């Protein structure tokens, strides 16, 4: 991720880094305006199985089995 490459875990989600543009904010104590520079922020997008599990359409056990199976296949694919 630090190199800008997204990390995808099948049926779980994708982690990536995005740039947040510079902006004007304020100090909460003094209410003074301050410039916050551009920042790299982590972003997560949920996969289909995770979304279904949160809607309880898949049991926790089914979700875990499916996620682990896909992670193993993905690791084998990269080797």
mmCIF file of C-alpha atoms in Angstrom:
data_model
loop_
_atom_site.group_PDB
_atom_site.id
_atom_site.type_symbol
_atom_site.label_atom_id
_atom_site.label_comp_id
_atom_site.label_asym_id
_atom_site.label_seq_id
_atom_site.Cartn_x
_atom_site.Cartn_y
_atom_site.Cartn_z
ATOM 1 C CA UNK A 1 0.000 0.000 0.000
ATOM 2 C CA UNK A 2 2.836 2.386 0.777
ATOM 3 C CA UNK A 3 3.889 2.136 -2.878
ATOM 4 C CA UNK A 4 0.410 3.151 -4.039
ATOM 5 C CA UNK A 5 -0.719 -0.365 -4.972
ATOM 6 C CA UNK A 6 -4.164 -1.318 -3.638
ATOM 7 C CA UNK A 7 -4.401 -4.453 -1.471
ATOM 8 C CA UNK A 8 -7.378 -6.625 -2.396
ATOM 9 C CA UNK A 9 -8.662 -9.417 -0.164
ATOM 10 C CA UNK A 10 -11.289 -11.414 -2.036
ATOM 11 C CA UNK A 11 -14.808 -11.121 -0.624
ATOM 12 C CA UNK A 12 -13.537 -8.920 2.199
ATOM 13 C CA UNK A 13 -12.539 -5.648 0.585
ATOM 14 C CA UNK A 14 -9.843 -3.412 -0.828
ATOM 15 C CA UNK A 15 -7.420 -1.162 1.011
ATOM 16 C CA UNK A 16 -5.778 1.716 -0.841
ATOM 17 C CA UNK A 17 -4.128 5.080 -0.264
ATOM 18 C CA UNK A 18 -5.676 8.278 -1.619
ATOM 19 C CA UNK A 19 -4.523 11.893 -1.551
ATOM 20 C CA UNK A 20 -6.579 14.353 0.466
ATOM 21 C CA UNK A 21 -6.264 17.845 -0.978
ATOM 22 C CA UNK A 22 -4.889 20.731 1.060
ATOM 23 C CA UNK A 23 -7.591 22.734 2.810
ATOM 24 C CA UNK A 24 -8.226 25.545 5.246
ATOM 25 C CA UNK A 25 -9.350 24.394 8.687
ATOM 26 C CA UNK A 26 -9.443 26.036 12.104
ATOM 27 C CA UNK A 27 -7.906 25.491 15.508
ATOM 28 C CA UNK A 28 -10.719 24.367 17.819
ATOM 29 C CA UNK A 29 -9.301 26.260 20.786
ATOM 30 C CA UNK A 30 -8.370 29.604 19.253
ATOM 31 C CA UNK A 31 -10.688 29.439 16.189
ATOM 32 C CA UNK A 32 -7.712 30.615 14.194
ATOM 33 C CA UNK A 33 -7.661 29.533 10.532
ATOM 34 C CA UNK A 34 -4.856 27.141 9.627
ATOM 35 C CA UNK A 35 -3.733 25.551 6.383
ATOM 36 C CA UNK A 36 -3.712 21.746 6.436
ATOM 37 C CA UNK A 37 -1.435 20.364 3.730
ATOM 38 C CA UNK A 38 -2.106 17.531 1.314
ATOM 39 C CA UNK A 39 -2.211 14.153 3.075
ATOM 40 C CA UNK A 40 -2.199 10.476 2.185
ATOM 41 C CA UNK A 41 -5.149 8.698 3.787
ATOM 42 C CA UNK A 42 -6.045 4.990 3.949
ATOM 43 C CA UNK A 43 -9.349 4.024 2.355
ATOM 44 C CA UNK A 44 -11.274 0.750 2.673
ATOM 45 C CA UNK A 45 -14.005 -0.443 0.327
ATOM 46 C CA UNK A 46 -15.988 -3.443 1.553
ATOM 47 C CA UNK A 47 -16.328 -6.488 -0.723
ATOM 48 C CA UNK A 48 -19.585 -8.186 -1.643
ATOM 49 C CA UNK A 49 -19.363 -10.974 0.960
ATOM 50 C CA UNK A 50 -18.637 -8.497 3.755
ATOM 51 C CA UNK A 51 -21.596 -6.363 2.701
ATOM 52 C CA UNK A 52 -23.858 -9.421 2.639
ATOM 53 C CA UNK A 53 -22.585 -10.560 6.040
ATOM 54 C CA UNK A 54 -23.389 -7.194 7.592
ATOM 55 C CA UNK A 55 -26.910 -7.632 6.255
ATOM 56 C CA UNK A 56 -26.820 -11.077 7.929
ATOM 57 C CA UNK A 57 -27.514 -12.877 4.656
ATOM 58 C CA UNK A 58 -24.428 -15.032 5.357
ATOM 59 C CA UNK A 59 -23.695 -16.539 8.755
ATOM 60 C CA UNK A 60 -20.478 -15.503 10.476
ATOM 61 C CA UNK A 61 -19.087 -19.007 9.985
ATOM 62 C CA UNK A 62 -19.882 -19.048 6.236
ATOM 63 C CA UNK A 63 -18.319 -15.618 5.870
ATOM 64 C CA UNK A 64 -15.135 -16.681 7.652
ATOM 65 C CA UNK A 65 -14.806 -19.914 5.625
ATOM 66 C CA UNK A 66 -15.350 -18.108 2.327
ATOM 67 C CA UNK A 67 -12.916 -15.304 3.203
ATOM 68 C CA UNK A 68 -10.171 -17.662 4.384
ATOM 69 C CA UNK A 69 -10.590 -19.880 1.312
ATOM 70 C CA UNK A 70 -10.245 -16.900 -0.985
ATOM 71 C CA UNK A 71 -7.222 -15.574 0.916
ATOM 72 C CA UNK A 72 -5.479 -18.950 0.533
ATOM 73 C CA UNK A 73 -6.245 -19.015 -3.196
ATOM 74 C CA UNK A 74 -4.975 -15.457 -3.574
ATOM 75 C CA UNK A 75 -1.709 -16.238 -1.758
ATOM 76 C CA UNK A 76 -1.212 -19.343 -3.923
ATOM 77 C CA UNK A 77 -1.882 -17.251 -7.026
ATOM 78 C CA UNK A 78 0.844 -14.734 -6.090
ATOM 79 C CA UNK A 79 3.435 -17.501 -5.576
#
